[in-house]
mmCIF file of C-alpha atoms in Angstrom:
data_model
loop_
_atom_site.group_PDB
_atom_site.id
_atom_site.type_symbol
_atom_site.label_atom_id
_atom_site.label_comp_id
_atom_site.label_asym_id
_atom_site.label_seq_id
_atom_site.Cartn_x
_atom_site.Cartn_y
_atom_site.Cartn_z
ATOM 1 C CA GLU A 25 0.003 -0.013 -0.009
ATOM 2 C CA PRO A 26 1.112 3.602 -0.483
ATOM 3 C CA ALA A 27 2.526 5.446 2.529
ATOM 4 C CA ARG A 28 0.017 6.561 5.122
ATOM 5 C CA ASN A 29 0.677 8.841 8.083
ATOM 6 C CA GLY A 30 4.313 9.123 7.016
ATOM 7 C CA LEU A 31 4.935 5.396 7.261
ATOM 8 C CA THR A 32 6.168 3.181 4.424
ATOM 9 C CA LYS A 33 6.400 -0.611 4.164
ATOM 10 C CA GLU A 34 9.629 -2.282 3.240
ATOM 11 C CA PHE A 35 11.238 -5.619 2.664
ATOM 12 C CA HIS A 36 14.510 -5.778 4.625
ATOM 13 C CA ILE A 37 16.498 -8.601 3.023
ATOM 14 C CA VAL A 38 19.914 -9.678 4.288
ATOM 15 C CA GLY A 39 21.541 -13.060 4.821
ATOM 16 C CA GLY A 40 24.710 -15.093 4.799
ATOM 17 C CA LEU A 41 27.240 -15.438 1.989
ATOM 18 C CA ASP A 42 25.613 -18.249 0.050
ATOM 19 C CA MET A 43 27.893 -19.677 -2.611
ATOM 20 C CA LYS A 44 24.877 -21.005 -4.550
ATOM 21 C CA ALA A 45 22.634 -17.927 -4.491
ATOM 22 C CA GLY A 46 24.177 -15.815 -7.211
ATOM 23 C CA LEU A 47 23.126 -12.526 -8.745
ATOM 24 C CA GLU A 48 20.259 -14.033 -10.786
ATOM 25 C CA TYR A 49 18.715 -15.410 -7.577
ATOM 26 C CA TYR A 50 18.436 -11.891 -6.130
ATOM 27 C CA THR A 51 17.431 -10.086 -9.313
ATOM 28 C CA ALA A 52 14.617 -12.627 -9.845
ATOM 29 C CA MET A 53 13.517 -12.199 -6.212
ATOM 30 C CA PHE A 54 13.428 -8.408 -6.419
ATOM 31 C CA ARG A 55 11.510 -8.421 -9.718
ATOM 32 C CA ALA A 56 8.966 -10.811 -8.277
ATOM 33 C CA LEU A 57 8.560 -8.715 -5.099
ATOM 34 C CA LYS A 58 8.090 -5.516 -7.109
ATOM 35 C CA ARG A 59 5.617 -7.242 -9.375
ATOM 36 C CA GLU A 60 3.513 -8.504 -6.478
ATOM 37 C CA PHE A 61 4.036 -5.543 -4.088
ATOM 38 C CA PRO A 62 4.874 -2.518 -6.251
ATOM 39 C CA HIS A 63 4.481 0.013 -3.427
ATOM 40 C CA VAL A 64 6.758 -1.804 -0.961
ATOM 41 C CA HIS A 65 10.332 -0.491 -0.640
ATOM 42 C CA ILE A 66 13.182 -2.992 -1.045
ATOM 43 C CA LYS A 67 16.105 -2.386 1.328
ATOM 44 C CA ALA A 68 18.468 -5.293 0.762
ATOM 45 C CA LEU A 69 21.971 -6.701 0.834
ATOM 46 C CA THR A 70 24.847 -5.294 2.857
ATOM 47 C CA ALA A 71 28.127 -4.145 1.347
ATOM 48 C CA VAL A 72 29.615 -7.504 2.434
ATOM 49 C CA GLU A 73 27.004 -9.327 0.351
ATOM 50 C CA ILE A 74 27.485 -7.026 -2.659
ATOM 51 C CA ALA A 75 31.248 -7.721 -2.603
ATOM 52 C CA HIS A 76 30.549 -11.434 -2.260
ATOM 53 C CA LEU A 77 28.266 -11.448 -5.290
ATOM 54 C CA ALA A 78 30.850 -9.526 -7.292
ATOM 55 C CA ARG A 79 33.483 -12.064 -6.296
ATOM 56 C CA ILE A 80 31.526 -15.201 -7.217
ATOM 57 C CA GLU A 81 30.133 -13.673 -10.427
ATOM 58 C CA LYS A 82 33.508 -12.165 -11.423
ATOM 59 C CA MET A 83 31.895 -8.756 -11.822
ATOM 60 C CA THR A 84 32.620 -5.299 -10.488
ATOM 61 C CA TRP A 85 30.717 -3.902 -7.526
ATOM 62 C CA GLU A 86 29.203 -1.355 -9.868
ATOM 63 C CA ALA A 87 27.923 -3.955 -12.301
ATOM 64 C CA VAL A 88 26.321 -5.954 -9.480
ATOM 65 C CA LEU A 89 24.669 -2.857 -8.028
ATOM 66 C CA VAL A 90 23.369 -1.721 -11.424
ATOM 67 C CA ALA A 91 21.769 -5.137 -11.996
ATOM 68 C CA LEU A 92 20.173 -5.144 -8.546
ATOM 69 C CA ARG A 93 18.984 -1.539 -8.898
ATOM 70 C CA ASP A 94 17.397 -2.327 -12.272
ATOM 71 C CA ALA A 95 15.671 -5.342 -10.727
ATOM 72 C CA GLY A 96 14.072 -3.223 -7.976
ATOM 73 C CA LEU A 97 16.612 -2.600 -5.239
ATOM 74 C CA ASP A 98 15.761 0.796 -3.632
ATOM 75 C CA THR A 99 18.234 1.215 -0.769
ATOM 76 C CA MET A 100 20.873 -0.787 1.129
ATOM 77 C CA PRO A 101 21.150 -1.531 4.881
ATOM 78 C CA GLY A 102 24.349 -0.751 6.764
ATOM 79 C CA GLY A 103 25.322 -4.086 8.280
ATOM 80 C CA GLY A 104 28.796 -5.460 8.146
ATOM 81 C CA ALA A 105 30.657 -2.278 9.040
ATOM 82 C CA GLU A 106 31.634 -3.565 12.523
ATOM 83 C CA THR A 107 34.560 -1.259 13.423
ATOM 84 C CA PHE A 108 36.782 -0.071 10.532
ATOM 85 C CA SER A 109 40.108 -0.311 12.344
ATOM 86 C CA ALA A 110 42.237 -2.982 10.665
ATOM 87 C CA ALA A 111 43.702 -4.110 14.003
ATOM 88 C CA VAL A 112 40.244 -4.489 15.492
ATOM 89 C CA ARG A 113 38.816 -6.321 12.449
ATOM 90 C CA GLU A 114 41.716 -8.773 12.662
ATOM 91 C CA GLN A 115 40.373 -9.794 16.076
ATOM 92 C CA ILE A 116 36.618 -9.635 15.514
ATOM 93 C CA ALA A 117 35.982 -10.124 11.762
ATOM 94 C CA ASP A 118 39.184 -11.162 10.050
ATOM 95 C CA LYS A 119 37.401 -12.759 7.062
ATOM 96 C CA LYS A 120 34.878 -9.955 6.537
ATOM 97 C CA LEU A 121 35.134 -7.208 3.976
ATOM 98 C CA GLY A 122 37.636 -4.555 5.099
ATOM 99 C CA GLY A 123 36.610 -1.074 6.257
ATOM 100 C CA ALA A 124 37.981 0.772 3.200
ATOM 101 C CA ASP A 125 36.158 -1.655 0.878
ATOM 102 C CA TYR A 126 32.956 -1.214 2.853
ATOM 103 C CA ILE A 127 33.236 2.528 2.264
ATOM 104 C CA ASP A 128 33.959 1.991 -1.475
ATOM 105 C CA VAL A 129 30.917 -0.240 -1.969
ATOM 106 C CA HIS A 130 28.744 2.419 -0.412
ATOM 107 C CA ARG A 131 30.459 5.140 -2.469
ATOM 108 C CA THR A 132 29.629 3.156 -5.603
ATOM 109 C CA ALA A 133 26.018 2.712 -4.498
ATOM 110 C CA HIS A 134 25.670 6.424 -3.850
ATOM 111 C CA ARG A 135 27.100 7.261 -7.284
ATOM 112 C CA LEU A 136 24.405 5.038 -8.799
ATOM 113 C CA GLY A 137 21.631 6.773 -6.900
ATOM 114 C CA ILE A 138 21.209 4.017 -4.292
ATOM 115 C CA ARG A 139 20.929 5.563 -0.847
ATOM 116 C CA THR A 140 22.288 3.507 2.057
ATOM 117 C CA ASN A 141 22.416 3.171 5.845
ATOM 118 C CA CYS A 142 25.595 2.571 7.861
ATOM 119 C CA THR A 143 26.499 1.195 11.269
ATOM 120 C CA MET A 144 29.259 0.874 13.868
ATOM 121 C CA LEU A 145 29.658 -1.999 16.318
ATOM 122 C CA TYR A 146 30.937 -0.742 19.693
ATOM 123 C CA GLY A 147 31.667 -2.114 23.133
ATOM 124 C CA HIS A 148 34.127 -4.913 22.337
ATOM 125 C CA VAL A 149 37.916 -4.510 21.813
ATOM 126 C CA GLU A 150 37.912 -1.157 20.057
ATOM 127 C CA THR A 151 39.269 2.056 21.598
ATOM 128 C CA HIS A 152 37.744 5.516 21.755
ATOM 129 C CA ALA A 153 40.098 6.530 18.937
ATOM 130 C CA ASP A 154 38.856 3.612 16.838
ATOM 131 C CA ARG A 155 35.255 4.802 17.200
ATOM 132 C CA VAL A 156 36.154 8.348 16.266
ATOM 133 C CA ALA A 157 38.133 7.189 13.242
ATOM 134 C CA HIS A 158 35.182 5.088 12.140
ATOM 135 C CA LEU A 159 32.786 8.018 12.443
ATOM 136 C CA ARG A 160 35.234 10.250 10.587
ATOM 137 C CA MET A 161 35.326 7.878 7.599
ATOM 138 C CA LEU A 162 31.542 7.881 7.415
ATOM 139 C CA ARG A 163 31.364 11.637 7.772
ATOM 140 C CA GLU A 164 33.911 12.156 4.987
ATOM 141 C CA LEU A 165 32.016 9.899 2.560
ATOM 142 C CA GLN A 166 28.804 11.702 3.405
ATOM 143 C CA ASP A 167 30.487 15.009 2.624
ATOM 144 C CA GLU A 168 31.576 13.549 -0.707
ATOM 145 C CA THR A 169 28.333 11.842 -1.786
ATOM 146 C CA GLY A 170 25.428 12.782 0.528
ATOM 147 C CA GLY A 171 24.141 9.227 -0.004
ATOM 148 C CA PHE A 172 23.724 8.041 3.597
ATOM 149 C CA GLN A 173 20.205 8.121 4.990
ATOM 150 C CA THR A 174 20.939 7.134 8.588
ATOM 151 C CA PHE A 175 23.607 5.915 11.019
ATOM 152 C CA ILE A 176 22.856 3.124 13.485
ATOM 153 C CA PRO A 177 25.268 2.472 16.390
ATOM 154 C CA LEU A 178 25.120 -1.159 17.408
ATOM 155 C CA ALA A 179 25.994 -2.343 20.902
ATOM 156 C CA PHE A 180 28.068 -5.530 21.064
ATOM 157 C CA HIS A 181 26.308 -8.423 22.846
ATOM 158 C CA PRO A 182 29.032 -10.596 24.366
ATOM 159 C CA ASP A 183 26.888 -13.518 25.514
ATOM 160 C CA ASN A 184 28.104 -16.920 24.276
ATOM 161 C CA THR A 185 30.945 -15.462 22.177
ATOM 162 C CA LYS A 186 34.573 -16.557 22.211
ATOM 163 C CA LEU A 187 35.557 -12.912 21.921
ATOM 164 C CA ALA A 188 33.963 -12.167 25.288
ATOM 165 C CA GLU A 189 35.618 -15.221 26.859
ATOM 166 C CA ASP A 190 39.061 -14.286 25.581
ATOM 167 C CA HIS A 191 38.851 -10.601 26.562
ATOM 168 C CA ASN A 192 36.457 -10.688 29.519
ATOM 169 C CA ILE A 193 34.052 -8.268 27.825
ATOM 170 C CA ALA A 194 30.838 -7.175 29.540
ATOM 171 C CA LYS A 195 27.759 -5.838 27.782
ATOM 172 C CA PRO A 196 27.979 -2.043 27.102
ATOM 173 C CA SER A 197 26.458 0.024 29.903
ATOM 174 C CA GLY A 198 23.468 2.299 29.400
ATOM 175 C CA ILE A 199 25.805 5.241 29.867
ATOM 176 C CA LEU A 200 28.053 4.063 27.045
ATOM 177 C CA ASP A 201 25.027 3.486 24.812
ATOM 178 C CA LEU A 202 23.799 7.041 25.341
ATOM 179 C CA ARG A 203 27.266 8.632 25.089
ATOM 180 C CA THR A 204 27.841 6.788 21.813
ATOM 181 C CA MET A 205 24.495 7.985 20.501
ATOM 182 C CA ALA A 206 25.213 11.586 21.494
ATOM 183 C CA ILE A 207 28.774 11.638 20.081
ATOM 184 C CA SER A 208 27.527 10.055 16.850
ATOM 185 C CA ARG A 209 24.923 12.776 16.444
ATOM 186 C CA LEU A 210 27.524 15.506 17.045
ATOM 187 C CA MET A 211 30.129 14.043 14.706
ATOM 188 C CA LEU A 212 27.690 13.057 11.976
ATOM 189 C CA ASP A 213 25.920 16.388 11.718
ATOM 190 C CA ASN A 214 25.790 15.885 7.944
ATOM 191 C CA PHE A 215 23.555 12.820 8.363
ATOM 192 C CA PRO A 216 19.743 13.237 8.155
ATOM 193 C CA HIS A 217 19.010 10.606 10.823
ATOM 194 C CA ILE A 218 20.470 8.632 13.710
ATOM 195 C CA LYS A 219 18.611 5.455 14.721
ATOM 196 C CA ALA A 220 18.324 3.776 18.093
ATOM 197 C CA TYR A 221 18.241 -0.007 17.515
ATOM 198 C CA TRP A 222 15.956 -1.085 20.284
ATOM 199 C CA VAL A 223 16.610 -4.808 19.805
ATOM 200 C CA MET A 224 20.171 -4.280 21.085
ATOM 201 C CA LEU A 225 19.649 -1.314 23.373
ATOM 202 C CA GLY A 226 16.475 -2.500 25.059
ATOM 203 C CA ILE A 227 13.230 -0.586 24.752
ATOM 204 C CA LYS A 228 13.749 1.741 27.703
ATOM 205 C CA THR A 229 17.279 2.772 26.727
ATOM 206 C CA ALA A 230 16.105 3.255 23.148
ATOM 207 C CA GLN A 231 13.366 5.558 24.371
ATOM 208 C CA ILE A 232 15.872 7.638 26.299
ATOM 209 C CA ALA A 233 18.198 7.695 23.277
ATOM 210 C CA LEU A 234 15.580 9.777 21.504
ATOM 211 C CA SER A 235 16.674 12.580 23.824
ATOM 212 C CA PHE A 236 20.379 11.891 23.242
ATOM 213 C CA GLY A 237 20.622 12.396 19.487
ATOM 214 C CA ALA A 238 18.509 9.642 17.926
ATOM 215 C CA ASP A 239 15.429 10.710 15.994
ATOM 216 C CA ASP A 240 14.195 7.269 14.945
ATOM 217 C CA LEU A 241 13.800 3.744 16.276
ATOM 218 C CA ASP A 242 14.710 0.577 14.396
ATOM 219 C CA GLY A 243 14.335 -3.146 14.971
#
């Protein structure tokens, strides 16, 4: 249905790096969804998934994104950013797309008219300087392209992870959550929106975050 009361409906589609689900799988899916639900927005596939499709199809990121856009992709979610620091990624996501490549996939999407979201995972082994550097990279790309819609800080949940066992990591405090939200809003003043992800923050902290820089809830 068309938007009512400022609300729109969307399909949020992300997943793992499936070696069998190639580009044609997703273009066929998006065309079918647009055919059956023409008014529903398709927000799909992280930068990590775009790079994966390009790798298995032996195509450029741009070619993959053009094919997906032409099939019905409207915007992209921001998952997979984690923390851009190479030293941090070596510990928490050594096989995942690197921070500079994450930025370049989003830059390519923006150039093609595909707006995107972005994220930062905090509260694990990163330092304050790592967080600031991460935000600076996002801010600089936004200055260049203006293609980001929203930034979503994501609190690390250490339960049942080897990372937490090895480094004795506790769940981020409510104070850290709110400080991160506020600093993100101050640094990313060129971003239209900052989201509070209530699934990770908890409903009450997410509500308070709306007074600490967030202007939207997600989850």
